[in-house]
Structures are given as structure tokens and as C-alpha cells.
């Protein structure tokens, strides 16, 4: 567990931090609330979040329009319990004792909202499984 808050922390990484990792971070925040600390970053961040990803998330009531792509830092990895990569290959630094997952998801860059919707929905299913594992609801 991350020492700062006692909550599990998750870092989502994709190349541009403009689509998949932003949607995953938004889903995790939306579905887990304050039970999980959420970060996202890119190995080569884009200039802005993919407008089709913003639109696809808005369709399910989640606003990511204010998010901005961020550069992946060693500290972000060091401070996270689980690092989830999405098609960025070997660019994510590896630290012993961390859990690494690689989610195989199509890159929605440059595609319309029709192409982004199935990626959005696949990410939701993966995030729900992750929450059940690292931050299950307790009590009634």
C-alpha cells in the first residue's frame, strides 16, 4: 500500500496519456471514489486529451474535458502500488515489489467516438475487476 494515504494507488500509462489511460483513470475515480489513489501519465504525452475520448466518457456521465496529458515520471511509478500499461511497451520503469499489468486495448488516437466507445467499455470492465481485487467495498 502507498504509505501516504493507506489507500492502494494505481498508475495508468499509455504513450500519449490522451485516451486510454485518461479514460481508465476517470473510470477508476468514478467507480472507486476515494478508496483508491489514481494517477495517469504518458511516455510521450500528447498536447490534449483525445476529443473522441472526452465525448465517449461524457456519454456515460464522466467529464474528462479538464484533464491534460502528463509526462511519466519515475516518482509516479515509485509512488504507485499497481502500474497498468496500455500499449507503451518497455517505456515504463520497473521497480521491484510493484505490480505490473498490461491491458491490451486498441489505440483510439485519431479515431471518432464510434471507435472509442468499445475501448471505453472494455476499460470499464477491466477497472471493475481491478477494484474488486484491490479495493473491494466493505460493509453494507
mmCIF file with all atom_site columns, N, CA and C in Angstrom, residues 81-119:
data_model
loop_
_atom_site.group_PDB
_atom_site.id
_atom_site.type_symbol
_atom_site.label_atom_id
_atom_site.label_alt_id
_atom_site.label_comp_id
_atom_site.label_asym_id
_atom_site.label_entity_id
_atom_site.label_seq_id
_atom_site.pdbx_PDB_ins_code
_atom_site.Cartn_x
_atom_site.Cartn_y
_atom_site.Cartn_z
_atom_site.occupancy
_atom_site.B_iso_or_equiv
_atom_site.pdbx_formal_charge
_atom_site.auth_seq_id
_atom_site.auth_comp_id
_atom_site.auth_asym_id
_atom_site.auth_atom_id
_atom_site.pdbx_PDB_model_num
ATOM 1   N N  . UNK A 1 81  ? 1.158   1.527  -6.305  1.00 0.00 ? 81  UNK A N  1
ATOM 2   C CA . UNK A 1 81  ? 1.185   0.105  -5.975  1.00 0.00 ? 81  UNK A CA 1
ATOM 3   C C  . UNK A 1 81  ? 1.015   -0.764 -7.218  1.00 0.00 ? 81  UNK A C  1
ATOM 4   N N  . UNK A 1 82  ? 0.160   -0.298 -8.121  1.00 0.00 ? 82  UNK A N  1
ATOM 5   C CA . UNK A 1 82  ? -0.137  -1.048 -9.339  1.00 0.00 ? 82  UNK A CA 1
ATOM 6   C C  . UNK A 1 82  ? 0.112   -0.127 -10.527 1.00 0.00 ? 82  UNK A C  1
ATOM 7   N N  . UNK A 1 83  ? 0.904   -0.590 -11.492 1.00 0.00 ? 83  UNK A N  1
ATOM 8   C CA . UNK A 1 83  ? 1.162   0.172  -12.714 1.00 0.00 ? 83  UNK A CA 1
ATOM 9   C C  . UNK A 1 83  ? 0.534   -0.592 -13.877 1.00 0.00 ? 83  UNK A C  1
ATOM 10  N N  . UNK A 1 84  ? -0.382  0.059  -14.566 1.00 0.00 ? 84  UNK A N  1
ATOM 11  C CA . UNK A 1 84  ? -1.080  -0.584 -15.669 1.00 0.00 ? 84  UNK A CA 1
ATOM 12  C C  . UNK A 1 84  ? -0.694  0.109  -16.955 1.00 0.00 ? 84  UNK A C  1
ATOM 13  N N  . UNK A 1 85  ? -0.026  -0.642 -17.830 1.00 0.00 ? 85  UNK A N  1
ATOM 14  C CA . UNK A 1 85  ? 0.386   -0.079 -19.110 1.00 0.00 ? 85  UNK A CA 1
ATOM 15  C C  . UNK A 1 85  ? -0.616  -0.473 -20.180 1.00 0.00 ? 85  UNK A C  1
ATOM 16  N N  . UNK A 1 86  ? -0.707  0.373  -21.182 1.00 0.00 ? 86  UNK A N  1
ATOM 17  C CA . UNK A 1 86  ? -1.649  0.167  -22.277 1.00 0.00 ? 86  UNK A CA 1
ATOM 18  C C  . UNK A 1 86  ? -0.915  0.430  -23.579 1.00 0.00 ? 86  UNK A C  1
ATOM 19  N N  . UNK A 1 87  ? -0.164  -0.549 -24.023 1.00 0.00 ? 87  UNK A N  1
ATOM 20  C CA . UNK A 1 87  ? 0.476   -0.430 -25.317 1.00 0.00 ? 87  UNK A CA 1
ATOM 21  C C  . UNK A 1 87  ? 1.678   0.495  -25.362 1.00 0.00 ? 87  UNK A C  1
ATOM 22  N N  . UNK A 1 88  ? 2.367   0.710  -24.237 1.00 0.00 ? 88  UNK A N  1
ATOM 23  C CA . UNK A 1 88  ? 3.555   1.570  -24.313 1.00 0.00 ? 88  UNK A CA 1
ATOM 24  C C  . UNK A 1 88  ? 4.839   0.752  -24.249 1.00 0.00 ? 88  UNK A C  1
ATOM 25  N N  . UNK A 1 89  ? 4.709   -0.548 -24.341 1.00 0.00 ? 89  UNK A N  1
ATOM 26  C CA . UNK A 1 89  ? 5.905   -1.383 -24.426 1.00 0.00 ? 89  UNK A CA 1
ATOM 27  C C  . UNK A 1 89  ? 6.777   -1.275 -23.198 1.00 0.00 ? 89  UNK A C  1
ATOM 28  N N  . UNK A 1 90  ? 8.067   -1.107 -23.416 1.00 0.00 ? 90  UNK A N  1
ATOM 29  C CA . UNK A 1 90  ? 9.039   -1.147 -22.327 1.00 0.00 ? 90  UNK A CA 1
ATOM 30  C C  . UNK A 1 90  ? 9.397   0.223  -21.777 1.00 0.00 ? 90  UNK A C  1
ATOM 31  N N  . UNK A 1 91  ? 8.587   1.243  -22.053 1.00 0.00 ? 91  UNK A N  1
ATOM 32  C CA . UNK A 1 91  ? 8.965   2.584  -21.616 1.00 0.00 ? 91  UNK A CA 1
ATOM 33  C C  . UNK A 1 91  ? 8.684   2.829  -20.146 1.00 0.00 ? 91  UNK A C  1
ATOM 34  N N  . UNK A 1 92  ? 7.925   1.955  -19.502 1.00 0.00 ? 92  UNK A N  1
ATOM 35  C CA . UNK A 1 92  ? 7.598   2.149  -18.096 1.00 0.00 ? 92  UNK A CA 1
ATOM 36  C C  . UNK A 1 92  ? 8.730   1.596  -17.230 1.00 0.00 ? 92  UNK A C  1
ATOM 37  N N  . UNK A 1 93  ? 9.320   2.430  -16.364 1.00 0.00 ? 93  UNK A N  1
ATOM 38  C CA . UNK A 1 93  ? 10.379  1.922  -15.495 1.00 0.00 ? 93  UNK A CA 1
ATOM 39  C C  . UNK A 1 93  ? 9.838   0.863  -14.535 1.00 0.00 ? 93  UNK A C  1
ATOM 40  N N  . UNK A 1 94  ? 10.647  -0.135 -14.268 1.00 0.00 ? 94  UNK A N  1
ATOM 41  C CA . UNK A 1 94  ? 10.203  -1.248 -13.426 1.00 0.00 ? 94  UNK A CA 1
ATOM 42  C C  . UNK A 1 94  ? 10.905  -1.184 -12.078 1.00 0.00 ? 94  UNK A C  1
ATOM 43  N N  . UNK A 1 95  ? 10.120  -1.235 -11.020 1.00 0.00 ? 95  UNK A N  1
ATOM 44  C CA . UNK A 1 95  ? 10.657  -1.273 -9.664  1.00 0.00 ? 95  UNK A CA 1
ATOM 45  C C  . UNK A 1 95  ? 10.267  -2.594 -9.026  1.00 0.00 ? 95  UNK A C  1
ATOM 46  N N  . UNK A 1 96  ? 11.172  -3.207 -8.264  1.00 0.00 ? 96  UNK A N  1
ATOM 47  C CA . UNK A 1 96  ? 10.819  -4.444 -7.585  1.00 0.00 ? 96  UNK A CA 1
ATOM 48  C C  . UNK A 1 96  ? 9.679   -4.202 -6.604  1.00 0.00 ? 96  UNK A C  1
ATOM 49  N N  . UNK A 1 97  ? 8.825   -5.202 -6.452  1.00 0.00 ? 97  UNK A N  1
ATOM 50  C CA . UNK A 1 97  ? 7.763   -5.112 -5.466  1.00 0.00 ? 97  UNK A CA 1
ATOM 51  C C  . UNK A 1 97  ? 6.501   -4.428 -5.961  1.00 0.00 ? 97  UNK A C  1
ATOM 52  N N  . UNK A 1 98  ? 6.547   -3.886 -7.173  1.00 0.00 ? 98  UNK A N  1
ATOM 53  C CA . UNK A 1 98  ? 5.350   -3.274 -7.749  1.00 0.00 ? 98  UNK A CA 1
ATOM 54  C C  . UNK A 1 98  ? 4.616   -4.325 -8.558  1.00 0.00 ? 98  UNK A C  1
ATOM 55  N N  . UNK A 1 99  ? 3.339   -4.111 -8.722  1.00 0.00 ? 99  UNK A N  1
ATOM 56  C CA . UNK A 1 99  ? 2.553   -4.998 -9.558  1.00 0.00 ? 99  UNK A CA 1
ATOM 57  C C  . UNK A 1 99  ? 2.362   -4.332 -10.914 1.00 0.00 ? 99  UNK A C  1
ATOM 58  N N  . UNK A 1 100 ? 2.671   -5.045 -11.971 1.00 0.00 ? 100 UNK A N  1
ATOM 59  C CA . UNK A 1 100 ? 2.534   -4.506 -13.316 1.00 0.00 ? 100 UNK A CA 1
ATOM 60  C C  . UNK A 1 100 ? 1.507   -5.311 -14.093 1.00 0.00 ? 100 UNK A C  1
ATOM 61  N N  . UNK A 1 101 ? 0.589   -4.616 -14.736 1.00 0.00 ? 101 UNK A N  1
ATOM 62  C CA . UNK A 1 101 ? -0.393  -5.255 -15.611 1.00 0.00 ? 101 UNK A CA 1
ATOM 63  C C  . UNK A 1 101 ? -0.296  -4.569 -16.962 1.00 0.00 ? 101 UNK A C  1
ATOM 64  N N  . UNK A 1 102 ? -0.508  -5.324 -18.024 1.00 0.00 ? 102 UNK A N  1
ATOM 65  C CA . UNK A 1 102 ? -0.551  -4.720 -19.352 1.00 0.00 ? 102 UNK A CA 1
ATOM 66  C C  . UNK A 1 102 ? -1.914  -5.020 -19.949 1.00 0.00 ? 102 UNK A C  1
ATOM 67  N N  . UNK A 1 103 ? -2.694  -3.977 -20.157 1.00 0.00 ? 103 UNK A N  1
ATOM 68  C CA . UNK A 1 103 ? -4.023  -4.136 -20.737 1.00 0.00 ? 103 UNK A CA 1
ATOM 69  C C  . UNK A 1 103 ? -3.919  -3.922 -22.236 1.00 0.00 ? 103 UNK A C  1
ATOM 70  N N  . UNK A 1 104 ? -4.245  -4.948 -23.004 1.00 0.00 ? 104 UNK A N  1
ATOM 71  C CA . UNK A 1 104 ? -4.202  -4.873 -24.460 1.00 0.00 ? 104 UNK A CA 1
ATOM 72  C C  . UNK A 1 104 ? -5.472  -4.204 -24.949 1.00 0.00 ? 104 UNK A C  1
ATOM 73  N N  . UNK A 1 105 ? -5.353  -2.961 -25.344 1.00 0.00 ? 105 UNK A N  1
ATOM 74  C CA . UNK A 1 105 ? -6.502  -2.186 -25.806 1.00 0.00 ? 105 UNK A CA 1
ATOM 75  C C  . UNK A 1 105 ? -6.132  -1.472 -27.095 1.00 0.00 ? 105 UNK A C  1
ATOM 76  N N  . UNK A 1 106 ? -7.070  -1.406 -28.015 1.00 0.00 ? 106 UNK A N  1
ATOM 77  C CA . UNK A 1 106 ? -6.813  -0.674 -29.249 1.00 0.00 ? 106 UNK A CA 1
ATOM 78  C C  . UNK A 1 106 ? -6.569  0.792  -28.930 1.00 0.00 ? 106 UNK A C  1
ATOM 79  N N  . UNK A 1 107 ? -5.665  1.408  -29.679 1.00 0.00 ? 107 UNK A N  1
ATOM 80  C CA . UNK A 1 107 ? -5.362  2.821  -29.500 1.00 0.00 ? 107 UNK A CA 1
ATOM 81  C C  . UNK A 1 107 ? -6.397  3.644  -30.256 1.00 0.00 ? 107 UNK A C  1
ATOM 82  N N  . UNK A 1 108 ? -7.189  4.444  -29.547 1.00 0.00 ? 108 UNK A N  1
ATOM 83  C CA . UNK A 1 108 ? -8.231  5.208  -30.232 1.00 0.00 ? 108 UNK A CA 1
ATOM 84  C C  . UNK A 1 108 ? -7.737  6.509  -30.860 1.00 0.00 ? 108 UNK A C  1
ATOM 85  N N  . UNK A 1 109 ? -6.431  6.772  -30.831 1.00 0.00 ? 109 UNK A N  1
ATOM 86  C CA . UNK A 1 109 ? -5.901  8.037  -31.358 1.00 0.00 ? 109 UNK A CA 1
ATOM 87  C C  . UNK A 1 109 ? -6.341  8.252  -32.803 1.00 0.00 ? 109 UNK A C  1
ATOM 88  N N  . UNK A 1 110 ? -6.820  9.436  -33.066 1.00 0.00 ? 110 UNK A N  1
ATOM 89  C CA . UNK A 1 110 ? -7.186  9.805  -34.426 1.00 0.00 ? 110 UNK A CA 1
ATOM 90  C C  . UNK A 1 110 ? -8.482  9.187  -34.930 1.00 0.00 ? 110 UNK A C  1
ATOM 91  N N  . UNK A 1 111 ? -9.212  8.514  -34.069 1.00 0.00 ? 111 UNK A N  1
ATOM 92  C CA . UNK A 1 111 ? -10.454 7.876  -34.487 1.00 0.00 ? 111 UNK A CA 1
ATOM 93  C C  . UNK A 1 111 ? -11.653 8.590  -33.874 1.00 0.00 ? 111 UNK A C  1
ATOM 94  N N  . UNK A 1 112 ? -12.796 8.375  -34.472 1.00 0.00 ? 112 UNK A N  1
ATOM 95  C CA . UNK A 1 112 ? -14.023 9.008  -33.994 1.00 0.00 ? 112 UNK A CA 1
ATOM 96  C C  . UNK A 1 112 ? -14.572 8.304  -32.769 1.00 0.00 ? 112 UNK A C  1
ATOM 97  N N  . UNK A 1 113 ? -15.628 8.880  -32.230 1.00 0.00 ? 113 UNK A N  1
ATOM 98  C CA . UNK A 1 113 ? -16.227 8.362  -30.998 1.00 0.00 ? 113 UNK A CA 1
ATOM 99  C C  . UNK A 1 113 ? -16.746 6.931  -31.180 1.00 0.00 ? 113 UNK A C  1
ATOM 100 N N  . UNK A 1 114 ? -17.155 6.565  -32.405 1.00 0.00 ? 114 UNK A N  1
ATOM 101 C CA . UNK A 1 114 ? -17.646 5.198  -32.642 1.00 0.00 ? 114 UNK A CA 1
ATOM 102 C C  . UNK A 1 114 ? -16.549 4.177  -32.338 1.00 0.00 ? 114 UNK A C  1
ATOM 103 N N  . UNK A 1 115 ? -15.314 4.517  -32.674 1.00 0.00 ? 115 UNK A N  1
ATOM 104 C CA . UNK A 1 115 ? -14.192 3.608  -32.421 1.00 0.00 ? 115 UNK A CA 1
ATOM 105 C C  . UNK A 1 115 ? -13.768 3.627  -30.955 1.00 0.00 ? 115 UNK A C  1
ATOM 106 N N  . UNK A 1 116 ? -14.044 4.728  -30.276 1.00 0.00 ? 116 UNK A N  1
ATOM 107 C CA . UNK A 1 116 ? -13.625 4.876  -28.877 1.00 0.00 ? 116 UNK A CA 1
ATOM 108 C C  . UNK A 1 116 ? -14.582 4.161  -27.923 1.00 0.00 ? 116 UNK A C  1
ATOM 109 N N  . UNK A 1 117 ? -15.869 4.117  -28.258 1.00 0.00 ? 117 UNK A N  1
ATOM 110 C CA . UNK A 1 117 ? -16.859 3.511  -27.348 1.00 0.00 ? 117 UNK A CA 1
ATOM 111 C C  . UNK A 1 117 ? -16.493 2.097  -26.909 1.00 0.00 ? 117 UNK A C  1
ATOM 112 N N  . UNK A 1 118 ? -16.140 1.176  -27.839 1.00 0.00 ? 118 UNK A N  1
ATOM 113 C CA . UNK A 1 118 ? -15.809 -0.180 -27.377 1.00 0.00 ? 118 UNK A CA 1
ATOM 114 C C  . UNK A 1 118 ? -14.570 -0.208 -26.481 1.00 0.00 ? 118 UNK A C  1
ATOM 115 N N  . UNK A 1 119 ? -13.612 0.685  -26.720 1.00 0.00 ? 119 UNK A N  1
ATOM 116 C CA . UNK A 1 119 ? -12.422 0.772  -25.865 1.00 0.00 ? 119 UNK A CA 1
ATOM 117 C C  . UNK A 1 119 ? -12.847 1.259  -24.481 1.00 0.00 ? 119 UNK A C  1
#
